[in-house]
Structures are given as structure tokens and as C-alpha cells.
């Protein structure tokens, strides 16, 4: 059994940002997938529904994300075939994914992804919101706000400062758009085409892609060498 | 004399060393030593968050105060905003010795230039001196700077990278905490901020670096430069106070340590003179 297969990612997706809000969980990402330094695919859906109660967002190698979706399909199908009135919630899906990712890592053949798992399911204390992440080496945790990739450096500081437990959907969208805009400005592989998805007790909605308004009108950008003609 | 001897160089004569820049003569020796197991000493870095922004009347510079040596905090409250001229200050990230030395050197050069020209220093002068020096050293002088000031031509803010490139920007961040600080700036900066808004935004950006980046920490330093006036607000915010202080303090009262035995030795007494004269001192 070869122990040295640690592949390189080829077609990669960008950051995914997610956070809990009053009615459930909101998740967002851009719709681009890069092939190295080329922006190869511009209309890729990297957030998908899983069962009735969860959303999964994936960054990293896109083919591995598609494979994970097939595993989850099999999982939810088997669960449905039990026909016992119960269905897998986000916590269970997250635990399943953690096992899959960690076992692959132990075989030195990882699925090169950072996955964000969010959802709402009725529990003993009423409707329980859940948001967690698991990455290619099997690190997993649960938090009120999650970001993968570059979002860790640029979106998490904003979310840590401004997230609140009782945000309405509109407030949550505004905060997520703030993070998406910063990533658009400062992450070279980001594109201006985003998708937002939300999941509540009513079900999940993945909104159509749209663009954010950017502002490039700073006076200093007009003529940077105004103060010293001939500077370089 | 034989002409052959005259054309040959004198045995043992040295070639004049090139002026400026590093001499890489010992690199082969160092590589050999490292291969044989020598561990090279590390640099003390400032793992930092430094920021600057342009507001309505001038520039505001900000910095954290943590200096790191690998995983250890070497200095909890160092000063990263360096004086260049009365109207120009420079924040430094990267190797602490390099930022100190290069800002000190350019500051001295600016002062000499002020004496020679009888004029206030301009920010572009400091910028050109810094970038020329850093380019000459091809990135080996690891200094990443945020240079800001107000001169006769107005307020200016620049970033200088270790290899010598510069940018002119309305807002800038450098250091390991630059991404956290930049996320604050990108979402909240607008042109024409007032002095209070500028200071508040700079402090917020530095706090984002302090709390989200491991290489930055401790306190917030701020420097506000306007036309004709500079305010260096050292430790403008102290968001990491020492929360537990022992009420007893560090006191070692009698009775803290168990006494096992006591022996008292008298110091040598001055001998009493019985008769005769006392010895001359």
C-alpha cells in the first residue's frame, strides 16, 4: 500500500463563509473555481443541500467535493430507506464527514477540502442550529461563525467583532456581504459573483448568483505620484 | 627590471572591497557549517500589525507593541512607530534590528538635509532614501515600513517593502496582522474622516491584529500627524491589562522561611590600646 500519495489539488474553490443567525444558518461563497493561477470556471455551485436539514459548502479541490456529495447522497438514500420517520441532522452529517476526512488522511490520501456544514434540526431543546467545519486533515469544530481558506484571515476578524446571536436575515446578509467584499478586494482568486444560501426550520434556499458593488474612487488612486513628479 | 614583474600584482595585495552592499564571501563557509549540523541563530522579528490612513487633515499611524523571538514574546511593550522628522513618522515590521537601523539612518540623513536646505523635510525624500537603501540590499534588509507624514505638498502615506518597492495609498497595513487589520479598513474606510474617526478606525484595525494574529499583541500605539503638529500617543489603548494581581504582592515576611539554626559571628572589633600610642591610621 503506497504511503506517499499526497496529491496536489488542481481545480480549487475559494473561501466559504457561514454564520448562525436568529432563524438558522446562512452560508455564502463565490462561484469561481481556479485551475492553478487560471480562473477556469466561473459558475460553480459550491454550496449544496444535504438531506432536509443541512447545507454543505466546500472549498479546495472541486472533484473531491463532488465525490463527497456522492457519498452524502448514498448516506441520505440509505437513511431514507429505513423509513423510520427520522432523518440525519447536521450534527450527524458533520460527524460522518469528520470520519471520512480523518480516515482518508490516515491513509495519506486526503480529500483536499475544507468543508462547512450548517443546518437546523429539532432537538430536545427545540430547534437547534448547528454550524461546524472539517478540513482535509480531519480537524473539526463547531462555532457560531466559520470561514475557510483566506476567509480565516480576513473574514474571521470581522465576524468576531460584529457577530451577534440574534441577527435578522437582512443583518446577517449585510455582514456576510461585508466579508465577501473584503475577500473580493484582497484575495486574488476571488470573483465578483456570489451565492448566498440559508437554512431554517422551513427548509433551505440557495439564492441565484449576484455581484457586489465595489468602490475604486479614492482620490489617492487617481494620481499616486501627484506629490512627486518623476517618482517610481 | 623584468617587465613581466611590473605587470603582475604585488603578492599579498588585496582588491579594494566594493563600496556599499553586503559581501557574500562567507556564504560557502556558512553553508558548509550548516550542513555539518550548526544551528544558525534566528532573527528577532516584530511579528506585527502596523497601519496608516489618510484623513481630512493629515495621517494617522498605528502599531501594536509585541516583539517576538520565534514563539516567545521578547518585548511586551516595544515601540514600532519610529521618528523620521518632526513631521514624518515611520512604522516598522519585519526584523526589529533592520527597522530600527534603517529608520535611524534615514532620520539622520533627513536632519542633515534639513540643515543643508533650511526647509522642512518632505515625505517623498524619506521614501526615496529608504527605497534606494533597501533595493541596494536586495531584500536582505528585512524591513517592511508604513511611512506617513505631512509636508508642504500635503499629507502622504506610503508602504515600503523589503525589496525596495513602494506604494502610495489612502490606507495601508503591513506585518503578520496586516490581513486582519486590512479587513477592518476595507470594510470601514472612507475619505474625509475626522481626526477622532481616524484614530478610532486605526485603533480598531490594530485591535483586530492584536486579537486575531498570534504575532501581534499587547497595546495600541497611535501617532497623529497634521500640518504643523504631531501627536505621538504612546499606549493609546491598553486592551490587555493584567487581570490578576496578588493582593499580597511579593512580600517575604519573617516567618515565611523556617529557621533551622542560628549562628552569630561578631565582626572583628577594634583592639583596645592598653598603653603606648595608637597606630597611625
CSV table of C-alpha atoms in Angstrom, one decimal:
chain,number,residue,atom,x,y,z
A,1,UNK,CA,0.0,0.0,0.0
A,2,UNK,CA,1.7,3.2,-1.1
A,3,UNK,CA,2.2,5.6,1.8
A,4,UNK,CA,3.4,8.5,-0.2
A,5,UNK,CA,0.3,9.5,-2.3
A,6,UNK,CA,-0.4,13.1,-1.2
A,7,UNK,CA,-1.8,14.5,-4.3
A,8,UNK,CA,-1.8,18.2,-5.3
A,9,UNK,CA,-5.1,20.0,-5.8
A,10,UNK,CA,-5.9,21.1,-9.3
A,11,UNK,CA,-9.2,22.7,-9.7
A,12,UNK,CA,-9.8,24.6,-6.4
A,13,UNK,CA,-12.7,26.6,-4.9
A,14,UNK,CA,-12.3,29.7,-2.8
A,15,UNK,CA,-13.3,30.6,0.7
A,16,UNK,CA,-16.7,29.8,2.2
A,17,UNK,CA,-18.1,31.9,4.9
A,18,UNK,CA,-21.0,30.9,7.2
A,19,UNK,CA,-22.7,32.0,10.4
A,20,UNK,CA,-25.6,31.3,12.6
A,21,UNK,CA,-28.4,33.9,12.8
A,22,UNK,CA,-31.7,34.2,14.5
A,23,UNK,CA,-33.7,31.8,12.3
A,24,UNK,CA,-31.0,29.4,11.2
A,25,UNK,CA,-27.7,29.3,9.4
A,26,UNK,CA,-26.5,31.4,6.4
A,27,UNK,CA,-23.7,30.4,4.1
A,28,UNK,CA,-22.0,32.2,1.2
A,29,UNK,CA,-19.2,31.8,-1.3
A,30,UNK,CA,-18.2,32.9,-4.7
A,31,UNK,CA,-18.9,30.8,-7.8
A,32,UNK,CA,-15.4,30.6,-9.2
A,33,UNK,CA,-13.0,27.6,-9.4
A,34,UNK,CA,-9.4,28.1,-10.3
A,35,UNK,CA,-7.0,25.8,-12.2
A,36,UNK,CA,-3.8,26.9,-10.6
A,37,UNK,CA,-3.5,30.6,-11.3
A,38,UNK,CA,-6.1,30.5,-14.1
A,39,UNK,CA,-9.7,31.3,-13.4
A,40,UNK,CA,-11.1,28.3,-15.2
A,41,UNK,CA,-14.8,28.0,-14.1
A,42,UNK,CA,-16.9,31.0,-13.3
A,43,UNK,CA,-20.3,29.4,-12.5
A,44,UNK,CA,-19.7,26.7,-10.0
A,45,UNK,CA,-22.1,25.9,-7.2
A,46,UNK,CA,-20.1,25.2,-4.1
A,47,UNK,CA,-23.0,25.1,-1.6
A,48,UNK,CA,-25.4,22.2,-1.7
A,49,UNK,CA,-28.3,20.9,0.3
A,50,UNK,CA,-27.8,17.7,2.2
A,51,UNK,CA,-31.0,15.9,3.3
A,52,UNK,CA,-33.7,18.0,4.7
A,53,UNK,CA,-31.8,19.8,7.5
A,54,UNK,CA,-28.3,20.7,6.3
A,55,UNK,CA,-26.2,22.7,3.9
A,56,UNK,CA,-22.7,21.8,2.9
A,57,UNK,CA,-20.2,24.3,1.5
A,58,UNK,CA,-16.8,23.2,0.1
A,59,UNK,CA,-13.6,24.9,-0.7
A,60,UNK,CA,-10.5,23.2,-2.1
A,61,UNK,CA,-10.3,20.5,-4.8
A,62,UNK,CA,-13.6,20.6,-6.6
A,63,UNK,CA,-13.5,17.0,-7.8
A,64,UNK,CA,-13.2,15.8,-4.2
A,65,UNK,CA,-16.1,18.0,-3.2
A,66,UNK,CA,-18.2,16.3,-5.9
A,67,UNK,CA,-17.1,12.9,-4.6
A,68,UNK,CA,-18.1,13.9,-1.1
A,69,UNK,CA,-21.6,14.9,-2.4
A,70,UNK,CA,-21.9,11.4,-3.9
A,71,UNK,CA,-21.0,9.8,-0.5
A,72,UNK,CA,-23.6,12.1,1.1
A,73,UNK,CA,-26.2,11.1,-1.5
A,74,UNK,CA,-25.6,7.4,-0.6
A,75,UNK,CA,-25.8,8.2,3.1
A,76,UNK,CA,-29.1,10.1,2.8
A,77,UNK,CA,-30.6,7.5,0.5
A,78,UNK,CA,-29.8,4.7,2.9
A,79,UNK,CA,-31.2,6.8,5.7
A,80,UNK,CA,-34.4,7.4,3.7
A,81,UNK,CA,-34.7,3.7,3.0
A,82,UNK,CA,-35.0,3.0,6.7
A,83,UNK,CA,-38.3,4.8,6.5
A,84,UNK,CA,-38.4,5.3,10.3
A,85,UNK,CA,-39.6,8.9,10.3
A,86,UNK,CA,-36.1,10.1,11.4
A,87,UNK,CA,-33.6,11.9,9.2
A,88,UNK,CA,-30.0,12.7,9.6
A,89,UNK,CA,-29.4,16.2,11.0
A,90,UNK,CA,-26.4,18.5,10.5
A,91,UNK,CA,-24.6,17.1,13.6
A,92,UNK,CA,-24.7,13.6,12.3
A,93,UNK,CA,-23.6,14.6,8.8
A,94,UNK,CA,-20.7,16.6,10.3
A,95,UNK,CA,-19.6,13.5,12.4
A,96,UNK,CA,-19.8,11.3,9.3
A,97,UNK,CA,-17.7,13.7,7.2
A,98,UNK,CA,-15.2,14.0,10.0
A,99,UNK,CA,-14.7,10.2,10.0
A,100,UNK,CA,-14.4,10.2,6.2
A,101,UNK,CA,-11.8,13.0,6.1
A,102,UNK,CA,-9.8,11.7,9.0
A,103,UNK,CA,-9.6,8.2,7.7
A,104,UNK,CA,-8.5,9.3,4.3
A,105,UNK,CA,-5.8,11.5,5.9
A,106,UNK,CA,-4.5,8.5,7.8
A,107,UNK,CA,-4.1,6.7,4.5
A,108,UNK,CA,-2.1,9.6,3.2
A,109,UNK,CA,-4.7,10.1,0.5
A,110,UNK,CA,-6.7,13.1,1.7
A,111,UNK,CA,-9.8,14.6,0.2
A,112,UNK,CA,-8.3,18.1,-0.4
A,113,UNK,CA,-11.2,20.1,1.0
A,114,UNK,CA,-12.3,22.4,3.8
A,115,UNK,CA,-16.0,21.7,4.4
A,116,UNK,CA,-18.6,23.8,6.1
A,117,UNK,CA,-21.6,22.1,7.5
A,118,UNK,CA,-24.6,24.0,8.7
A,119,UNK,CA,-28.2,23.3,9.5
A,120,UNK,CA,-31.2,23.4,11.8
A,121,UNK,CA,-33.0,20.4,13.3
A,122,UNK,CA,-35.5,19.9,16.1
A,123,UNK,CA,-33.8,18.6,19.1
A,124,UNK,CA,-34.7,18.1,22.8
A,125,UNK,CA,-34.3,21.8,23.4
A,126,UNK,CA,-36.4,22.9,20.4
A,127,UNK,CA,-34.9,23.9,17.1
A,128,UNK,CA,-31.2,23.6,17.4
A,129,UNK,CA,-28.9,25.5,14.9
A,130,UNK,CA,-25.6,23.8,14.1
A,131,UNK,CA,-22.6,25.0,12.3
A,132,UNK,CA,-19.3,23.3,12.0
A,133,UNK,CA,-16.3,22.7,9.8
A,134,UNK,CA,-13.9,19.9,8.9
A,135,UNK,CA,-10.8,20.1,6.8
A,136,UNK,CA,-8.5,17.8,4.9
A,137,UNK,CA,-6.5,16.6,7.9
A,138,UNK,CA,-9.6,15.9,9.9
A,139,UNK,CA,-9.6,19.0,12.2
A,140,UNK,CA,-13.2,19.6,13.1
A,141,UNK,CA,-15.0,22.0,15.4
A,142,UNK,CA,-18.3,23.8,15.9
A,143,UNK,CA,-18.6,27.6,16.1
A,144,UNK,CA,-21.1,30.4,15.6
A,145,UNK,CA,-19.2,31.6,12.5
A,146,UNK,CA,-16.9,29.7,10.2
A,147,UNK,CA,-14.7,30.7,7.3
A,148,UNK,CA,-12.3,28.6,5.1
A,149,UNK,CA,-9.2,29.5,3.2
A,150,UNK,CA,-8.4,33.1,3.0
A,151,UNK,CA,-11.6,33.9,4.9
A,152,UNK,CA,-9.8,32.7,8.0
A,153,UNK,CA,-7.5,35.7,7.8
A,154,UNK,CA,-9.9,38.3,6.5
A,155,UNK,CA,-13.4,37.4,7.4
A,156,UNK,CA,-13.0,35.9,10.9
A,157,UNK,CA,-11.7,39.2,12.4
A,158,UNK,CA,-14.8,41.0,11.1
A,159,UNK,CA,-17.1,38.2,12.3
A,160,UNK,CA,-15.5,38.0,15.7
A,161,UNK,CA,-16.1,41.7,16.1
A,162,UNK,CA,-19.6,42.1,14.8
A,163,UNK,CA,-21.5,38.8,15.0
A,164,UNK,CA,-24.4,38.7,17.4
A,165,UNK,CA,-26.7,35.8,18.4
A,166,UNK,CA,-30.0,37.5,17.4
A,167,UNK,CA,-29.2,38.9,13.9
A,168,UNK,CA,-32.1,39.0,11.4
A,169,UNK,CA,-31.7,37.7,7.9
A,170,UNK,CA,-31.1,41.1,6.5
A,171,UNK,CA,-28.5,42.0,9.1
A,172,UNK,CA,-26.8,38.6,8.5
A,173,UNK,CA,-26.7,39.2,4.7
A,174,UNK,CA,-25.2,42.7,5.2
A,175,UNK,CA,-22.5,41.3,7.5
A,176,UNK,CA,-21.7,38.4,5.1
A,177,UNK,CA,-21.6,40.8,2.2
A,178,UNK,CA,-19.1,42.9,4.1
A,179,UNK,CA,-16.8,39.9,4.4
A,180,UNK,CA,-17.3,38.8,0.8
A,181,UNK,CA,-16.4,42.3,-0.4
A,182,UNK,CA,-13.2,42.4,1.6
A,183,UNK,CA,-12.3,39.0,0.2
A,184,UNK,CA,-13.1,40.2,-3.3
A,185,UNK,CA,-10.7,43.1,-2.9
A,186,UNK,CA,-7.9,41.2,-1.2
A,187,UNK,CA,-8.0,37.6,-2.4
A,188,UNK,CA,-6.6,37.2,-5.8
A,189,UNK,CA,-8.6,34.1,-6.7
A,190,UNK,CA,-12.0,35.6,-5.8
A,191,UNK,CA,-14.5,36.7,-8.4
A,192,UNK,CA,-17.4,39.1,-8.2
A,193,UNK,CA,-20.2,36.6,-8.4
A,194,UNK,CA,-21.6,35.3,-5.2
A,195,UNK,CA,-24.2,32.9,-3.9
A,196,UNK,CA,-25.9,33.1,-0.6
A,197,UNK,CA,-27.8,30.1,0.9
A,198,UNK,CA,-29.8,29.9,4.1
A,199,UNK,CA,-31.3,27.1,6.0
A,200,UNK,CA,-34.1,27.4,8.6
A,201,UNK,CA,-36.8,25.0,10.0
A,202,UNK,CA,-38.8,25.8,6.9
A,203,UNK,CA,-36.2,24.3,4.7
A,204,UNK,CA,-33.2,25.6,2.7
A,205,UNK,CA,-32.9,28.2,0.0
A,206,UNK,CA,-30.0,28.7,-2.3
A,207,UNK,CA,-30.3,32.1,-3.9
A,208,UNK,CA,-29.2,32.9,-7.5
A,209,UNK,CA,-25.8,34.3,-8.0
A,210,UNK,CA,-25.3,38.1,-7.9
A,211,UNK,CA,-22.5,40.7,-7.9
A,212,UNK,CA,-21.4,43.2,-5.2
A,213,UNK,CA,-20.8,46.9,-5.8
A,214,UNK,CA,-17.1,47.8,-5.5
A,215,UNK,CA,-15.7,51.2,-4.8
A,216,UNK,CA,-12.5,52.3,-6.5
A,217,UNK,CA,-13.0,56.0,-6.3
A,218,UNK,CA,-10.3,57.0,-3.8
A,219,UNK,CA,-8.6,60.3,-4.6
A,220,UNK,CA,-5.2,58.7,-3.9
A,221,UNK,CA,-5.8,56.1,-6.6
A,222,UNK,CA,-6.3,58.8,-9.3
A,223,UNK,CA,-2.7,60.1,-9.4
A,224,UNK,CA,-0.4,58.3,-6.9
A,225,UNK,CA,2.7,60.3,-8.0
A,226,UNK,CA,1.0,63.6,-7.7
A,227,UNK,CA,3.2,64.6,-4.7
A,228,UNK,CA,6.4,63.9,-6.5
A,229,UNK,CA,6.6,64.1,-10.3
A,230,UNK,CA,9.1,61.6,-11.6
A,231,UNK,CA,8.8,59.1,-8.7
A,232,UNK,CA,8.5,55.4,-9.4
B,1,UNK,CA,63.9,45.1,-14.1
B,2,UNK,CA,61.9,42.5,-15.9
B,3,UNK,CA,58.7,44.0,-17.4
B,4,UNK,CA,56.9,40.7,-16.6
B,5,UNK,CA,57.2,41.5,-12.8
B,6,UNK,CA,56.0,45.1,-13.2
B,7,UNK,CA,52.7,44.0,-14.8
B,8,UNK,CA,52.0,41.4,-12.2
B,9,UNK,CA,50.2,42.5,-9.0
B,10,UNK,CA,52.3,42.5,-5.8
B,11,UNK,CA,52.0,39.3,-3.9
B,12,UNK,CA,49.5,39.6,-1.0
B,13,UNK,CA,47.9,42.9,-2.3
B,14,UNK,CA,44.1,43.0,-1.6
B,15,UNK,CA,41.5,44.1,-4.1
B,16,UNK,CA,39.6,47.1,-2.7
B,17,UNK,CA,36.2,46.0,-1.3
B,18,UNK,CA,33.2,47.2,-3.2
B,19,UNK,CA,31.5,50.2,-1.6
B,20,UNK,CA,28.1,49.5,-0.1
B,21,UNK,CA,26.0,46.3,0.0
B,22,UNK,CA,26.9,43.0,1.6
B,23,UNK,CA,30.0,40.9,1.0
B,24,UNK,CA,28.9,37.3,0.4
B,25,UNK,CA,32.4,35.8,0.9
B,26,UNK,CA,31.5,33.7,3.9
B,27,UNK,CA,28.3,32.2,2.4
B,28,UNK,CA,30.1,29.0,1.3
B,29,UNK,CA,31.6,28.5,4.7
B,30,UNK,CA,28.3,29.1,6.4
B,31,UNK,CA,26.5,26.6,4.1
B,32,UNK,CA,29.2,24.0,4.9
B,33,UNK,CA,28.8,24.6,8.6
B,34,UNK,CA,25.1,24.3,8.5
B,35,UNK,CA,25.4,21.1,6.6
B,36,UNK,CA,27.6,19.8,9.3
B,37,UNK,CA,25.0,20.5,11.9
B,38,UNK,CA,25.5,24.0,13.0
B,39,UNK,CA,22.2,25.7,14.0
B,40,UNK,CA,22.2,29.3,12.8
B,41,UNK,CA,20.9,31.9,15.3
B,42,UNK,CA,17.4,33.3,14.5
B,43,UNK,CA,16.4,36.9,14.0
B,44,UNK,CA,14.3,38.7,16.4
B,45,UNK,CA,11.2,39.7,14.4
B,46,UNK,CA,8.5,42.1,15.2
B,47,UNK,CA,5.6,39.8,14.0
B,48,UNK,CA,3.4,42.8,13.8
B,49,UNK,CA,0.4,44.8,12.9
B,50,UNK,CA,1.2,48.3,11.6
B,51,UNK,CA,-1.3,50.5,9.8
B,52,UNK,CA,-1.7,54.0,8.4
B,53,UNK,CA,-4.5,56.0,7.0
B,54,UNK,CA,-5.0,59.5,5.4
B,55,UNK,CA,-7.8,61.5,7.0
B,56,UNK,CA,-9.1,65.0,6.3
B,57,UNK,CA,-6.3,67.0,7.9
B,58,UNK,CA,-3.3,64.6,7.8
B,59,UNK,CA,-2.3,61.0,8.5
B,60,UNK,CA,-2.8,58.6,11.4
B,61,UNK,CA,-0.3,55.8,12.0
B,62,UNK,CA,-0.9,52.9,14.3
B,63,UNK,CA,1.1,49.9,15.6
B,64,UNK,CA,0.9,47.1,18.2
B,65,UNK,CA,3.6,46.6,20.8
B,66,UNK,CA,4.7,43.0,20.7
B,67,UNK,CA,8.2,41.8,19.6
B,68,UNK,CA,8.6,38.1,19.1
B,69,UNK,CA,11.6,35.8,19.0
B,70,UNK,CA,10.0,32.7,17.4
B,71,UNK,CA,7.2,31.6,19.7
B,72,UNK,CA,8.3,33.7,22.6
B,73,UNK,CA,7.3,37.3,23.3
B,74,UNK,CA,10.6,39.1,23.6
B,75,UNK,CA,9.3,42.5,24.4
B,76,UNK,CA,5.7,43.2,25.6
B,77,UNK,CA,5.7,46.9,25.0
B,78,UNK,CA,8.2,47.9,22.3
B,79,UNK,CA,7.9,51.0,20.2
B,80,UNK,CA,7.3,50.4,16.5
B,81,UNK,CA,6.5,53.9,15.4
B,82,UNK,CA,9.9,55.5,14.7
B,83,UNK,CA,10.7,59.1,14.4
B,84,UNK,CA,12.0,60.3,11.0
B,85,UNK,CA,11.4,64.0,11.1
B,86,UNK,CA,9.2,66.3,13.3
B,87,UNK,CA,6.5,65.9,10.6
B,88,UNK,CA,7.2,62.4,9.4
B,89,UNK,CA,6.9,59.1,11.3
B,90,UNK,CA,7.5,55.5,10.2
B,91,UNK,CA,6.0,52.2,11.4
B,92,UNK,CA,8.3,49.2,11.0
B,93,UNK,CA,7.6,45.5,10.6
B,94,UNK,CA,10.0,42.6,10.0
B,95,UNK,CA,13.4,42.1,11.6
B,96,UNK,CA,13.5,44.6,14.6
B,97,UNK,CA,17.2,45.4,14.1
B,98,UNK,CA,16.7,46.2,10.5
B,99,UNK,CA,13.7,48.5,11.0
B,100,UNK,CA,15.5,50.4,13.8
B,101,UNK,CA,18.7,50.8,11.9
B,102,UNK,CA,17.2,51.8,8.6
B,103,UNK,CA,14.8,54.3,10.1
B,104,UNK,CA,17.5,55.7,12.4
B,105,UNK,CA,19.9,56.1,9.4
B,106,UNK,CA,17.3,57.8,7.2
B,107,UNK,CA,16.2,60.1,10.0
B,108,UNK,CA,19.8,61.3,10.4
B,109,UNK,CA,20.2,61.8,6.7
B,110,UNK,CA,17.0,63.9,6.7
B,111,UNK,CA,18.3,66.0,9.5
B,112,UNK,CA,21.5,66.8,7.7
B,113,UNK,CA,19.4,67.5,4.6
B,114,UNK,CA,17.3,70.0,6.7
B,115,UNK,CA,20.4,71.8,7.8
B,116,UNK,CA,21.7,71.9,4.2
B,117,UNK,CA,18.4,73.2,2.7
B,118,UNK,CA,16.8,75.1,5.6
B,119,UNK,CA,13.5,73.5,4.8
B,120,UNK,CA,11.0,71.1,6.4
B,121,UNK,CA,11.6,67.5,5.2
B,122,UNK,CA,9.3,66.0,2.7
B,123,UNK,CA,7.8,62.5,2.9
B,124,UNK,CA,9.0,61.6,-0.6
B,125,UNK,CA,12.5,62.4,0.4
B,126,UNK,CA,12.3,59.9,3.2
B,127,UNK,CA,10.6,57.5,0.8
B,128,UNK,CA,13.4,57.7,-1.8
B,129,UNK,CA,16.2,57.4,0.7
B,130,UNK,CA,14.5,54.3,2.2
B,131,UNK,CA,13.7,52.6,-1.1
B,132,UNK,CA,17.2,53.2,-2.5
B,133,UNK,CA,18.8,51.7,0.5
B,134,UNK,CA,16.6,48.7,0.7
B,135,UNK,CA,16.9,48.0,-3.1
B,136,UNK,CA,20.7,48.1,-2.8
B,137,UNK,CA,20.5,45.3,-0.2
B,138,UNK,CA,18.2,43.2,-2.5
B,139,UNK,CA,15.7,42.3,0.2
B,140,UNK,CA,18.2,41.1,2.8
B,141,UNK,CA,17.4,44.1,5.0
B,142,UNK,CA,14.1,42.7,6.1
B,143,UNK,CA,12.2,46.0,6.8
B,144,UNK,CA,8.6,46.5,5.8
B,145,UNK,CA,7.5,50.0,6.6
B,146,UNK,CA,4.5,52.2,6.7
B,147,UNK,CA,5.7,55.8,6.2
B,148,UNK,CA,3.4,58.7,6.8
B,149,UNK,CA,3.7,62.5,7.2
B,150,UNK,CA,2.5,65.9,6.3
B,151,UNK,CA,4.7,68.4,4.4
B,152,UNK,CA,4.3,71.5,2.3
B,153,UNK,CA,2.8,69.4,-0.5
B,154,UNK,CA,0.1,67.8,1.8
B,155,UNK,CA,-0.4,64.6,3.7
B,156,UNK,CA,1.2,61.4,2.3
B,157,UNK,CA,1.1,57.7,3.2
B,158,UNK,CA,3.4,55.1,1.7
B,159,UNK,CA,4.3,51.5,2.2
B,160,UNK,CA,7.9,50.3,1.6
B,161,UNK,CA,8.6,46.6,1.0
B,162,UNK,CA,11.9,44.9,1.9
B,163,UNK,CA,13.0,44.6,-1.7
B,164,UNK,CA,12.6,48.4,-2.2
B,165,UNK,CA,9.2,48.7,-3.9
B,166,UNK,CA,6.8,51.4,-2.7
B,167,UNK,CA,3.1,52.1,-2.9
B,168,UNK,CA,1.2,55.3,-2.3
B,169,UNK,CA,-2.1,54.6,-0.7
B,170,UNK,CA,-5.0,56.2,1.2
B,171,UNK,CA,-4.9,53.4,3.8
B,172,UNK,CA,-2.2,50.7,4.4
B,173,UNK,CA,-1.4,47.8,6.6
B,174,UNK,CA,1.8,45.7,7.0
B,175,UNK,CA,3.1,42.8,9.1
B,176,UNK,CA,1.7,39.4,10.1
B,177,UNK,CA,-1.5,41.0,11.3
B,178,UNK,CA,-2.0,43.0,8.1
B,179,UNK,CA,-4.8,40.9,6.8
B,180,UNK,CA,-6.9,41.2,10.0
B,181,UNK,CA,-6.3,45.0,10.0
B,182,UNK,CA,-6.9,45.3,6.3
B,183,UNK,CA,-10.3,43.6,6.6
B,184,UNK,CA,-11.3,46.4,9.1
B,185,UNK,CA,-10.0,49.1,6.8
B,186,UNK,CA,-11.6,47.7,3.6
B,187,UNK,CA,-15.0,47.5,5.2
B,188,UNK,CA,-14.9,50.8,7.1
B,189,UNK,CA,-12.6,53.3,5.5
B,190,UNK,CA,-13.9,56.3,3.6
B,191,UNK,CA,-12.4,59.5,2.5
B,192,UNK,CA,-12.6,62.7,4.6
B,193,UNK,CA,-12.6,61.1,8.0
B,194,UNK,CA,-12.3,63.4,11.0
B,195,UNK,CA,-9.5,63.2,13.5
B,196,UNK,CA,-11.5,61.2,16.0
B,197,UNK,CA,-12.9,58.8,13.4
B,198,UNK,CA,-9.4,58.3,12.0
B,199,UNK,CA,-7.9,57.5,15.4
B,200,UNK,CA,-10.9,55.2,16.3
B,201,UNK,CA,-10.6,53.3,13.0
B,202,UNK,CA,-6.8,52.9,13.3
B,203,UNK,CA,-7.2,51.6,16.9
B,204,UNK,CA,-9.9,49.2,15.7
B,205,UNK,CA,-7.6,47.8,13.0
B,206,UNK,CA,-4.7,47.3,15.4
B,207,UNK,CA,-7.0,45.6,17.9
B,208,UNK,CA,-8.2,43.2,15.1
B,209,UNK,CA,-4.5,42.4,14.6
B,210,UNK,CA,-3.8,42.1,18.3
B,211,UNK,CA,-6.7,39.7,18.9
B,212,UNK,CA,-6.7,37.7,15.7
B,213,UNK,CA,-3.0,37.4,14.9
B,214,UNK,CA,-0.6,35.5,17.2
B,215,UNK,CA,2.4,37.6,16.2
B,216,UNK,CA,0.8,40.8,17.4
B,217,UNK,CA,-0.4,41.7,20.9
B,218,UNK,CA,-0.3,43.9,23.9
B,219,UNK,CA,-1.1,47.6,23.4
B,220,UNK,CA,-2.1,50.1,20.7
B,221,UNK,CA,0.3,52.9,19.8
B,222,UNK,CA,-1.1,55.8,17.7
B,223,UNK,CA,0.6,58.8,16.0
B,224,UNK,CA,-1.4,61.6,14.5
B,225,UNK,CA,0.4,64.0,12.1
B,226,UNK,CA,-1.3,67.2,10.9
B,227,UNK,CA,0.1,70.3,9.3
B,228,UNK,CA,2.4,71.9,11.9
B,229,UNK,CA,1.5,69.4,14.7
B,230,UNK,CA,2.4,65.9,15.6
B,231,UNK,CA,0.9,63.8,18.5
B,232,UNK,CA,2.6,60.6,19.5
B,233,UNK,CA,0.0,58.8,21.6
B,234,UNK,CA,2.2,56.1,23.1
B,235,UNK,CA,0.0,53.2,24.6
B,236,UNK,CA,-3.2,55.0,23.4
B,237,UNK,CA,-5.1,51.8,24.3
B,238,UNK,CA,-4.2,49.0,26.7
B,239,UNK,CA,-6.7,46.3,25.8
B,240,UNK,CA,-4.7,43.5,27.6
B,241,UNK,CA,-4.4,44.5,31.2
B,242,UNK,CA,-3.1,42.2,33.8
B,243,UNK,CA,-6.3,40.9,35.3
B,244,UNK,CA,-5.0,39.0,38.3
B,245,UNK,CA,-2.7,40.8,40.7
B,246,UNK,CA,-2.0,39.1,44.0
B,247,UNK,CA,-3.2,41.2,46.9
B,248,UNK,CA,-0.3,40.2,49.0
B,249,UNK,CA,2.2,41.3,46.4
B,250,UNK,CA,5.7,39.9,46.6
B,251,UNK,CA,6.4,40.1,50.3
B,252,UNK,CA,8.6,37.7,52.2
B,253,UNK,CA,7.8,38.4,55.8
B,254,UNK,CA,9.7,37.0,58.7
B,255,UNK,CA,8.3,33.6,59.4
B,256,UNK,CA,7.9,32.6,55.7
B,257,UNK,CA,11.0,30.5,55.9
B,258,UNK,CA,11.7,28.0,58.6
B,259,UNK,CA,14.9,28.8,60.5
B,260,UNK,CA,16.8,25.6,61.3
B,261,UNK,CA,19.8,27.0,63.3
B,262,UNK,CA,21.3,30.4,64.1
B,263,UNK,CA,25.0,31.3,64.5
B,264,UNK,CA,26.1,34.9,65.2
B,265,UNK,CA,29.7,35.8,64.4
B,266,UNK,CA,30.9,39.2,65.7
B,267,UNK,CA,32.8,41.4,63.3
B,268,UNK,CA,36.4,41.9,64.3
B,269,UNK,CA,36.4,44.6,67.0
B,270,UNK,CA,39.0,47.4,67.0
B,271,UNK,CA,41.6,46.3,69.6
B,272,UNK,CA,41.8,48.4,72.7
B,273,UNK,CA,45.1,50.1,73.1
B,274,UNK,CA,46.4,49.3,76.7
B,275,UNK,CA,49.5,51.6,76.7
B,276,UNK,CA,51.6,53.2,74.2
B,277,UNK,CA,50.3,55.2,71.2
B,278,UNK,CA,47.5,54.1,68.9
B,279,UNK,CA,48.6,53.1,65.4
B,280,UNK,CA,48.6,55.8,62.9
B,281,UNK,CA,45.7,55.4,60.6
